[in-house]
Short mmCIF file of C-alpha atoms in Angstrom, two decimals:
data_model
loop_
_atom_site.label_atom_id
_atom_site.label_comp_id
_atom_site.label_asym_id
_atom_site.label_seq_id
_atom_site.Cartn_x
_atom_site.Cartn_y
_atom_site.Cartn_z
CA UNK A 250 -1.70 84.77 -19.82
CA UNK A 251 1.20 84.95 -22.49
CA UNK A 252 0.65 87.13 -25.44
CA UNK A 253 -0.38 84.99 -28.59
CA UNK A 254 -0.89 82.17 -26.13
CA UNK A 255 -4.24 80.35 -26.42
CA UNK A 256 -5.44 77.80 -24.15
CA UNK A 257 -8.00 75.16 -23.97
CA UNK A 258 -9.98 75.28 -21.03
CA UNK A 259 -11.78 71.94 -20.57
CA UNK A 260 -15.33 71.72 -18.48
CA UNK A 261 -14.40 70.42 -14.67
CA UNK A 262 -17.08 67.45 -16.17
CA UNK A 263 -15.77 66.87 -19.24
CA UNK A 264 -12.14 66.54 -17.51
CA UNK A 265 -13.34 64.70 -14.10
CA UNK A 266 -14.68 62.16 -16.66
CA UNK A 267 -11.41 62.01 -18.90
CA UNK A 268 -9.53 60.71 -16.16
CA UNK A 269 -8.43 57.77 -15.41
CA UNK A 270 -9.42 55.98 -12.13
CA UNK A 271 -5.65 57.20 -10.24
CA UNK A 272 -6.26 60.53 -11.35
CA UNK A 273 -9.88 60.50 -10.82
CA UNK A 274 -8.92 59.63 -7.22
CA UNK A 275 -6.70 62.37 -6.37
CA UNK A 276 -9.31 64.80 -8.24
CA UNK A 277 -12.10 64.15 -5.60
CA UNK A 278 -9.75 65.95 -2.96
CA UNK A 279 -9.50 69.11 -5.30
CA UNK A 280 -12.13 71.97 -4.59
CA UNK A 281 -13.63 73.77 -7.41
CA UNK A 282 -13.73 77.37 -8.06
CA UNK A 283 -16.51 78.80 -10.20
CA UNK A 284 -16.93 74.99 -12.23
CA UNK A 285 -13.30 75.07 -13.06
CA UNK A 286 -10.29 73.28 -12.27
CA UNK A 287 -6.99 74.03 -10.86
CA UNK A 288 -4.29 75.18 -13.44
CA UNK A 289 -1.96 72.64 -12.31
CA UNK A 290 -4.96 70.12 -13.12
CA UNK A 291 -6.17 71.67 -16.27
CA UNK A 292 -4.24 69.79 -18.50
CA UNK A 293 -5.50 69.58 -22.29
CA UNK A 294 -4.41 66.07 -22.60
CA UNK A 295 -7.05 65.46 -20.30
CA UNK A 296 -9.88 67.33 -22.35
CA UNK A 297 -12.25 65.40 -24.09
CA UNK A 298 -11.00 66.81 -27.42
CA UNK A 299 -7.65 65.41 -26.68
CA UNK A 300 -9.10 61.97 -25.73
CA UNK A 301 -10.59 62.09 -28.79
CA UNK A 302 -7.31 62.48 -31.34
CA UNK A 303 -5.04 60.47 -29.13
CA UNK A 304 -7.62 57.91 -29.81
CA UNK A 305 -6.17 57.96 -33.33
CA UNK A 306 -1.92 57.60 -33.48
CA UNK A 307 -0.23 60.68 -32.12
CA UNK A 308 1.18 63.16 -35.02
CA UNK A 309 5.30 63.70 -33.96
CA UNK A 310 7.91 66.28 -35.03
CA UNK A 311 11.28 66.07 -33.88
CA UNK A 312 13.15 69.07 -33.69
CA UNK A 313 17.10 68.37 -34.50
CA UNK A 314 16.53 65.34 -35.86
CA UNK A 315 19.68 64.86 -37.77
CA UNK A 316 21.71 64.84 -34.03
CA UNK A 317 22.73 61.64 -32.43
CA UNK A 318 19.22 60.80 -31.18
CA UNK A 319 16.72 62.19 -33.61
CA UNK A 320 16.81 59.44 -36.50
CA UNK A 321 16.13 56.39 -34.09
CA UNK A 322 13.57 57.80 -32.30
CA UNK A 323 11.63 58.49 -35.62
CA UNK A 324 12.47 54.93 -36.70
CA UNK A 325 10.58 53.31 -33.54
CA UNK A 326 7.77 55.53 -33.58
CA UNK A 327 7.38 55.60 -37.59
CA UNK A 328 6.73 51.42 -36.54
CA UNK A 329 4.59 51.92 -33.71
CA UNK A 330 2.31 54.77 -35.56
CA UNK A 331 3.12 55.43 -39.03
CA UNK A 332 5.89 56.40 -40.76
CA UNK A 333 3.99 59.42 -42.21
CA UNK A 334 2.92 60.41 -38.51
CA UNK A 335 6.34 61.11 -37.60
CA UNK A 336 8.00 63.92 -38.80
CA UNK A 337 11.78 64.71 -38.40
CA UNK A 338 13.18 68.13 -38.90
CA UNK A 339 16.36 69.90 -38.67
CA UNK A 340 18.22 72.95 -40.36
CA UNK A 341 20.57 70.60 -41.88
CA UNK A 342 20.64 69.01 -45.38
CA UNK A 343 19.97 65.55 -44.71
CA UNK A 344 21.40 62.18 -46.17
CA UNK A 345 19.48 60.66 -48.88
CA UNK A 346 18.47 57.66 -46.49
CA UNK A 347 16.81 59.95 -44.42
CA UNK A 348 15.07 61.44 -47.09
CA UNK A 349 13.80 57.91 -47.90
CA UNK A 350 12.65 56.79 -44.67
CA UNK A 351 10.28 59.11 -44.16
CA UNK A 352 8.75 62.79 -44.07
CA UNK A 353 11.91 65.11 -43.67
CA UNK A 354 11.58 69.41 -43.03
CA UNK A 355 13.32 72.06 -42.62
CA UNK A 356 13.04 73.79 -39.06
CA UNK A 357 14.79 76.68 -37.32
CA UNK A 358 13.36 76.33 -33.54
CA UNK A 359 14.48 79.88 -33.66
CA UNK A 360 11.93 81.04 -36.14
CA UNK A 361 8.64 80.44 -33.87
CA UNK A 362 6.51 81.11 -37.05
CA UNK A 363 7.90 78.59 -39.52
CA UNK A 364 7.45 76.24 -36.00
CA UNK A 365 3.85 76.45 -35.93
CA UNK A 366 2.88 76.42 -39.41
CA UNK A 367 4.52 72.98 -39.48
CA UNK A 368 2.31 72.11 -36.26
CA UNK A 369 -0.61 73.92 -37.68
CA UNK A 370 -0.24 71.98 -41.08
CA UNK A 371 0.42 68.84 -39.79
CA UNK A 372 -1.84 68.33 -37.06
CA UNK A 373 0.94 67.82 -34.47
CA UNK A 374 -0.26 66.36 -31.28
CA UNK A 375 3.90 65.39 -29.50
CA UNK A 376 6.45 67.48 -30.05
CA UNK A 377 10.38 65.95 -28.86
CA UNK A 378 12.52 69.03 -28.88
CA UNK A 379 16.28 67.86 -29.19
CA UNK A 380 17.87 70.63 -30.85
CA UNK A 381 20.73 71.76 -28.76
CA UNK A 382 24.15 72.63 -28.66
CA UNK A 383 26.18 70.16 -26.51
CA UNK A 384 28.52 70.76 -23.71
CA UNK A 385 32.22 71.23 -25.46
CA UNK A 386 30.27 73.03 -28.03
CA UNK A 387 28.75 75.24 -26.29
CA UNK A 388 31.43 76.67 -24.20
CA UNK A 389 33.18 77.43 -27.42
CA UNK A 390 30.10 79.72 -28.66
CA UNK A 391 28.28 80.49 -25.57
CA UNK A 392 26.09 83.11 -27.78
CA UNK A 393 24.74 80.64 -30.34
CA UNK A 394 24.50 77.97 -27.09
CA UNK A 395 22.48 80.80 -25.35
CA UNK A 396 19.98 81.17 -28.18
CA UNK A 397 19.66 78.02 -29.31
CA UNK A 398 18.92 76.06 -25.79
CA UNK A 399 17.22 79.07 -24.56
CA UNK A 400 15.20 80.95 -27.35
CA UNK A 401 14.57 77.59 -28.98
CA UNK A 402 13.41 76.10 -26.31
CA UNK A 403 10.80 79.64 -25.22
CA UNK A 404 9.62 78.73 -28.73
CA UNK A 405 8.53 74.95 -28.53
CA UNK A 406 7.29 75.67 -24.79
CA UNK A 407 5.08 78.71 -26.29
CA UNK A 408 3.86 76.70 -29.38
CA UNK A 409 3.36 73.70 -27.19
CA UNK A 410 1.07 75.57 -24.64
CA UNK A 411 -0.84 77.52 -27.61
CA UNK A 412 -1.58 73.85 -29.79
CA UNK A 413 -1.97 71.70 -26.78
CA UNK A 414 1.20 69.97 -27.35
CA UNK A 415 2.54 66.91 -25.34
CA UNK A 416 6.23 68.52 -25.08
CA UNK A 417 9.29 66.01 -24.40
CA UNK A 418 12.46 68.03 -23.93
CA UNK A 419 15.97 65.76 -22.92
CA UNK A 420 17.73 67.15 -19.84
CA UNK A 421 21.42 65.79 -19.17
CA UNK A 422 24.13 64.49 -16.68
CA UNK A 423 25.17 68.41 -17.57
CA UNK A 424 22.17 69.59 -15.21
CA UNK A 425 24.51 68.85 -12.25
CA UNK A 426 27.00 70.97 -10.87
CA UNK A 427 30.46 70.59 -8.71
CA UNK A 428 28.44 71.48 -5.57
CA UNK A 429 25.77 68.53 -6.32
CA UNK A 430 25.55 64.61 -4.79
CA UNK A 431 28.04 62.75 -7.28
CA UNK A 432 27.44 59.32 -5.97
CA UNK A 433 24.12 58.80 -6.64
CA UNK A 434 22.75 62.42 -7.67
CA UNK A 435 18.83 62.09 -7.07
CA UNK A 436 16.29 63.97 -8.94
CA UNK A 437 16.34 66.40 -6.94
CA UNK A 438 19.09 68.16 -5.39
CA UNK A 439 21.54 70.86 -6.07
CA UNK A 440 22.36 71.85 -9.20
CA UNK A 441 24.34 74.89 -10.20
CA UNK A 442 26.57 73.43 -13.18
CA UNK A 443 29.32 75.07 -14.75
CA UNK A 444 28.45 75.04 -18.55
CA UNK A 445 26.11 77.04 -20.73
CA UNK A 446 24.46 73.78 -21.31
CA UNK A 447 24.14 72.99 -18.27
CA UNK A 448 22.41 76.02 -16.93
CA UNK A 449 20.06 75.76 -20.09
CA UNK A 450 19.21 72.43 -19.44
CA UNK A 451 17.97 73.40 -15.69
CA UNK A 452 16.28 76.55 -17.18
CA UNK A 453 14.53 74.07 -19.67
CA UNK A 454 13.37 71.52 -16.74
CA UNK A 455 12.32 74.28 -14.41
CA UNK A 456 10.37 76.23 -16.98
CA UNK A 457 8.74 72.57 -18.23
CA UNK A 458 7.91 72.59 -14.38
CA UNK A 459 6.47 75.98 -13.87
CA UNK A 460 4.12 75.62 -17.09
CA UNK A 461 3.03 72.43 -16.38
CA UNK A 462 1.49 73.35 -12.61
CA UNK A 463 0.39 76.97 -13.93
CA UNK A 464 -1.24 76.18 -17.36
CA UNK A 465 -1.40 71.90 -17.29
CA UNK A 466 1.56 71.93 -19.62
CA UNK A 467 2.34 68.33 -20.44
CA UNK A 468 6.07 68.21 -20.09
CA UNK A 469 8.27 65.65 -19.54
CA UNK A 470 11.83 65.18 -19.39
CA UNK A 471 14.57 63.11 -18.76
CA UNK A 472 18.08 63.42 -17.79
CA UNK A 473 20.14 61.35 -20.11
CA UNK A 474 23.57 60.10 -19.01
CA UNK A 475 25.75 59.81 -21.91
CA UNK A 476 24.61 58.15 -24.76
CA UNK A 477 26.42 55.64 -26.70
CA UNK A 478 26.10 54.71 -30.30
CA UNK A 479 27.07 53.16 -33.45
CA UNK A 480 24.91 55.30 -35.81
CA UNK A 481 25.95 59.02 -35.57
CA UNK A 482 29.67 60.27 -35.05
CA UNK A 483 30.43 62.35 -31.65
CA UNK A 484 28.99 65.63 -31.56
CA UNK A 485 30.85 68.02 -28.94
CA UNK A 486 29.81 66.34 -25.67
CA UNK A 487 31.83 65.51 -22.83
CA UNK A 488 30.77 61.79 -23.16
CA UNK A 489 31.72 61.45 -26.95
CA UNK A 490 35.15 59.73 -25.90
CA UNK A 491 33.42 56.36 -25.23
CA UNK A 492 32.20 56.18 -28.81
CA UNK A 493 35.03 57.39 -30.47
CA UNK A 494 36.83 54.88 -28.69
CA UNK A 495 35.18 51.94 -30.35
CA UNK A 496 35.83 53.69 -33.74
CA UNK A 497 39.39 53.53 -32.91
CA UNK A 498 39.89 50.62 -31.86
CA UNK A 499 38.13 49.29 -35.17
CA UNK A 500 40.33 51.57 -37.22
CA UNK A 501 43.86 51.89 -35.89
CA UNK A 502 43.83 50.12 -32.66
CA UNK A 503 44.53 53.33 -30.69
CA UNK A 504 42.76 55.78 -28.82
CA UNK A 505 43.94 59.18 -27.15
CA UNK A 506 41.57 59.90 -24.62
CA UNK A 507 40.44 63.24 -23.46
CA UNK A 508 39.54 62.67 -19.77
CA UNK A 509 42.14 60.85 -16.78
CA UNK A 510 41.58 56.94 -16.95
CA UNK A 511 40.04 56.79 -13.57
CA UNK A 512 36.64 59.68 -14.73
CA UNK A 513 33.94 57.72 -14.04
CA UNK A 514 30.12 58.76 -15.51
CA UNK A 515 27.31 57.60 -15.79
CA UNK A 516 26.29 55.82 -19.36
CA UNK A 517 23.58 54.24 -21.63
CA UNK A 518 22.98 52.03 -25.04
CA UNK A 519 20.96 54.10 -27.28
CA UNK A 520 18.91 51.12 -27.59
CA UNK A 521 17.83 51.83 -23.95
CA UNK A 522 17.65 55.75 -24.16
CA UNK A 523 15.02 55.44 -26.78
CA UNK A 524 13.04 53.11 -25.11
CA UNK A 525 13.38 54.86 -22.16
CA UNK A 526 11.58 58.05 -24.05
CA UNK A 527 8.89 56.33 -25.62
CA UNK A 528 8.19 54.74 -22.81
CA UNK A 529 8.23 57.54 -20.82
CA UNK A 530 5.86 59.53 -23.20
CA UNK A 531 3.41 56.40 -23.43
CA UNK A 532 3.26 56.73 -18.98
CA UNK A 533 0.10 58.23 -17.68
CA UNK A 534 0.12 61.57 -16.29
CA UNK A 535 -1.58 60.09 -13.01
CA UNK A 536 1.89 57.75 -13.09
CA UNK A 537 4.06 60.80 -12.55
CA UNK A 538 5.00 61.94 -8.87
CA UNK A 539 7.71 64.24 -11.58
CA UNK A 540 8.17 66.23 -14.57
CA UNK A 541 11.94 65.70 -14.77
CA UNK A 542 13.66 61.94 -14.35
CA UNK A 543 16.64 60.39 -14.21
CA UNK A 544 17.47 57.27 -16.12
CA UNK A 545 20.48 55.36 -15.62
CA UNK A 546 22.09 52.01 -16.76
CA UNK A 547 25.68 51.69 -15.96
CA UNK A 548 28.67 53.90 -15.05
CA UNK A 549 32.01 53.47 -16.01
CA UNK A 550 35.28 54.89 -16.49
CA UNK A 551 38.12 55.08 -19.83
CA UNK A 552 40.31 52.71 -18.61
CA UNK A 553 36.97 49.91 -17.00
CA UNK A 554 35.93 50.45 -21.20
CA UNK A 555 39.33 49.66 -22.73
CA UNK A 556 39.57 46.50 -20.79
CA UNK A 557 36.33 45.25 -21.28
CA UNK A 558 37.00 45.76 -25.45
CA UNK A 559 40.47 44.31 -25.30
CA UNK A 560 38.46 40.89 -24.50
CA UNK A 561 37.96 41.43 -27.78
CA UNK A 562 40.76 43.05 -29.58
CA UNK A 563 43.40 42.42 -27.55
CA UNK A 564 45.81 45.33 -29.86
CA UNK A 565 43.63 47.74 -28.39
CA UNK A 566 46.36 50.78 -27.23
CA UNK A 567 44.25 53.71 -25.29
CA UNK A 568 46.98 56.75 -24.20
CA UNK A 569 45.74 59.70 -22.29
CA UNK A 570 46.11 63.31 -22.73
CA UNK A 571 43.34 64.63 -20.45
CA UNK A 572 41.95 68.16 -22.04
CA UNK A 573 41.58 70.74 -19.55
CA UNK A 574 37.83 71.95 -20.49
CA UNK A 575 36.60 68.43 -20.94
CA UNK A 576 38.37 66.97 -17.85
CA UNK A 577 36.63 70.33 -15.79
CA UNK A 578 33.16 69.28 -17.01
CA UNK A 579 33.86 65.75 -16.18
CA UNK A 580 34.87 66.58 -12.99
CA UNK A 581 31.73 68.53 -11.82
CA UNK A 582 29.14 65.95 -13.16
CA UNK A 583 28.13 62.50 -11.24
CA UNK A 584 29.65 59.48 -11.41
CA UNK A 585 26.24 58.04 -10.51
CA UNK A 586 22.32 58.75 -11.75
CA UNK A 587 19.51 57.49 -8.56
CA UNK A 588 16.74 56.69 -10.89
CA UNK A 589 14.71 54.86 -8.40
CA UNK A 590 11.43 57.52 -9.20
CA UNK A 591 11.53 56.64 -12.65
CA UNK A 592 11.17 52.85 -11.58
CA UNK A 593 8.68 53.15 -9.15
CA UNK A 594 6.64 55.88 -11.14
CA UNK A 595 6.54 54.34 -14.86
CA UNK A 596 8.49 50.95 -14.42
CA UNK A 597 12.08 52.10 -16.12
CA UNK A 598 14.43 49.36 -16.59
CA UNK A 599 18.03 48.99 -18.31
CA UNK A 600 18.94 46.05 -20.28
CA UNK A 601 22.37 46.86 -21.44
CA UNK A 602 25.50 46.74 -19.23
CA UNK A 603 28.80 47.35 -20.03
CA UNK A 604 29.44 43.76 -21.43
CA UNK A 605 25.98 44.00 -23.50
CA UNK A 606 27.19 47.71 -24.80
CA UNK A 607 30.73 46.95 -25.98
CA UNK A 608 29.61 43.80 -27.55
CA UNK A 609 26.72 45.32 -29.88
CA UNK A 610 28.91 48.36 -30.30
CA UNK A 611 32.02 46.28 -31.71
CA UNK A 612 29.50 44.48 -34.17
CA UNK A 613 27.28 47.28 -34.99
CA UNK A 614 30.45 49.32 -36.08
CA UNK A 615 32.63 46.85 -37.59
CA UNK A 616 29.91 45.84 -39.89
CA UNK A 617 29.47 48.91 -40.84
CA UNK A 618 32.80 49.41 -41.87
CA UNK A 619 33.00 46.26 -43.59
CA UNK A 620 29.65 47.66 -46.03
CA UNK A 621 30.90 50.42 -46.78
CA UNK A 622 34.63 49.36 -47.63
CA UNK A 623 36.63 50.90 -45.06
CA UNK A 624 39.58 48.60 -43.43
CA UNK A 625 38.87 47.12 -39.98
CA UNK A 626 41.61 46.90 -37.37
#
């Protein structure tokens, strides 16, 4: 057992009756050993106790909320739950409309005892962990990268095991290496990447993994392609060029692009990456042949983009000037996700495409602009 680490241990009854009838199914083939179950089957979201409080709405904090996917994801749950049962966090100052939306703390995943009094106090029952430091980031500081996706991430995985936490951490298209499948990469395969967060991201899904069939963990994860949207400005990742891009060509009309025209990867509306997640977190446990997914919705390259939003403004002039760390990253990651588990397992399903995504992105953005004064291209 892990020191500090308590853990509810559930009657075989109490749990046998808990389940539901898929689960039940597969638990008739498991032996018992002295009245107990399995530790890959002793999950506490199976107890009766945590039948009981997920009866009621789940209590959420979001670690890093203030990143690119933190503030959305509170948004849709505050509607489904309660905006009070939904707590965002982050060690940044935020903006006064985040203050207004809802309950807002401050939270070092770093410092694990600041972490659980804010479980403790709050009755947390999920906890979605996306504090991390992105790819282009993190190769410039691979110390602060190290012990922010690592450390962090021991923290939440400790805390969730001790309060019985459903834990959702994000994995990436990062996850993959040069020596992986590019065209489709499945969920399982190869790995090996090349970046600190990379390597991170596979610690974080194999240690999700190794909890969850040891101690009943519930951990889930998904690999997220890149993620494209109108509310939050690029934050270090190798993706980032195909929002910046609509930016630009609201703006100026011109775009220097970081990557070769022809880099193709995989990409996704955020519209469909947080669906995707609470979805995901809504499947039951009995649904899941995994722990880690991938999603996927479309793949494209720089120059497939710039044509598609010259249908709409025509100026549109996109040069290219690939940068040598970006391009490398690029280059080792898939140009395809295989997310044919997650469909079978849970029912996933894109709705945006590439037409779907540059449309809402071009209106999303250039109304934006328009509210707040700026000039539009």
């Amino acid at each position: 057992m892990l020191p500090g680490i308590r853990f509810c241990m559930p009657s075989a009854a109490a749990l046998f009756g808990s389940l539901c009838h898929g689960c039940r199914s597969r638990a008739r083939s498991l032996s018992f050993w002295g009245c107990s179950w399995s530790p890959r089957q002793n999950s506490r979201w199976n107890s009766q106790d945590s039948i009981q409080s997920t009866a009621e709405n789940p209590r959420i904090l979001i670690t890093g909320g203030l990143g690119q996917l933190g503030v959305g994801l509170a948004e849709i749950l505050r509607k489904q739950y309660g905006t009070e049962n939904v707590i965002l966090s982050d060690i940044k100052k935020a903006p006064p409309e985040v203050y207004r939306s809802g309950p807002f703390v401050y939270a070092d995943v770093l410092d694990y005892k600041n972490l659980r009094e804010l479980v403790v106090n709050n009755r947390i029952t999920w906890l979605v962990h996306y504090s991390a430091l992105l790819s282009v980031v993190g190769e410039a500081n691979v110390a602060l990268a190290r012990k922010i996706n690592i450390t962090g991430l021991h923290n939440v995985l400790d805390l969730a095991l001790e309060s019985c936490l459903r834990l959702f951490v994000p994995s990436t298209i990062g996850a993959f290496g040069p020596s992986s499948p590019r065209d489709p990469a499945p969920d399982l395969c190869v790995q090996r990447p090349h970046t600190i967060y990379g390597v991170s991201k596979v610690h974080a899904e194999l240690m999700g993994e190794y909890l969850h069939h040891k101690y009943g963990l519930d951990f889930r994860c998904l690999r997220y392609p890149g993620i494209i949207s109108a509310n939050t400005q690029p934050g270090g990742g190798t993706t980032d060029y195909a929002v910046q891009i609509f930016h630009d060509a609201l703006s100026t009309g011109h775009h220097e692009c970081y990557l070769r025209a022809d880099t193709r990867l995989p990409m996704m509306h955020i519209g469909d990456c947080h669906r995707a997640t609470v979805e995901f977190m809504h499947a039951p446990e009995c649904q899941l042949s995994l722990r880690t997914y991938n999603i996927a919705a479309m793949s494209f390259t720089p120059e497939e983009v710039s044509t598609e939003i010259r249908k709409h403004l025509p100026h549109l002039k996109v040069t290219y000037n690939p940068d040598s760390v970006r391009q490398t990253i690029a280059d080792s990651w898939p140009v395809r996700f295989d997310d044919s588990n997650a469909q079978r397992d849970w029912g996933w399903k894109s709705t945006y495409g590439l037409e779907e995504l540059v449309s809402d992105m071009l209106s999303s953005i250039h109304d934006k602009k328009t509210n707040a004064g700026l000039p539009v291209s």
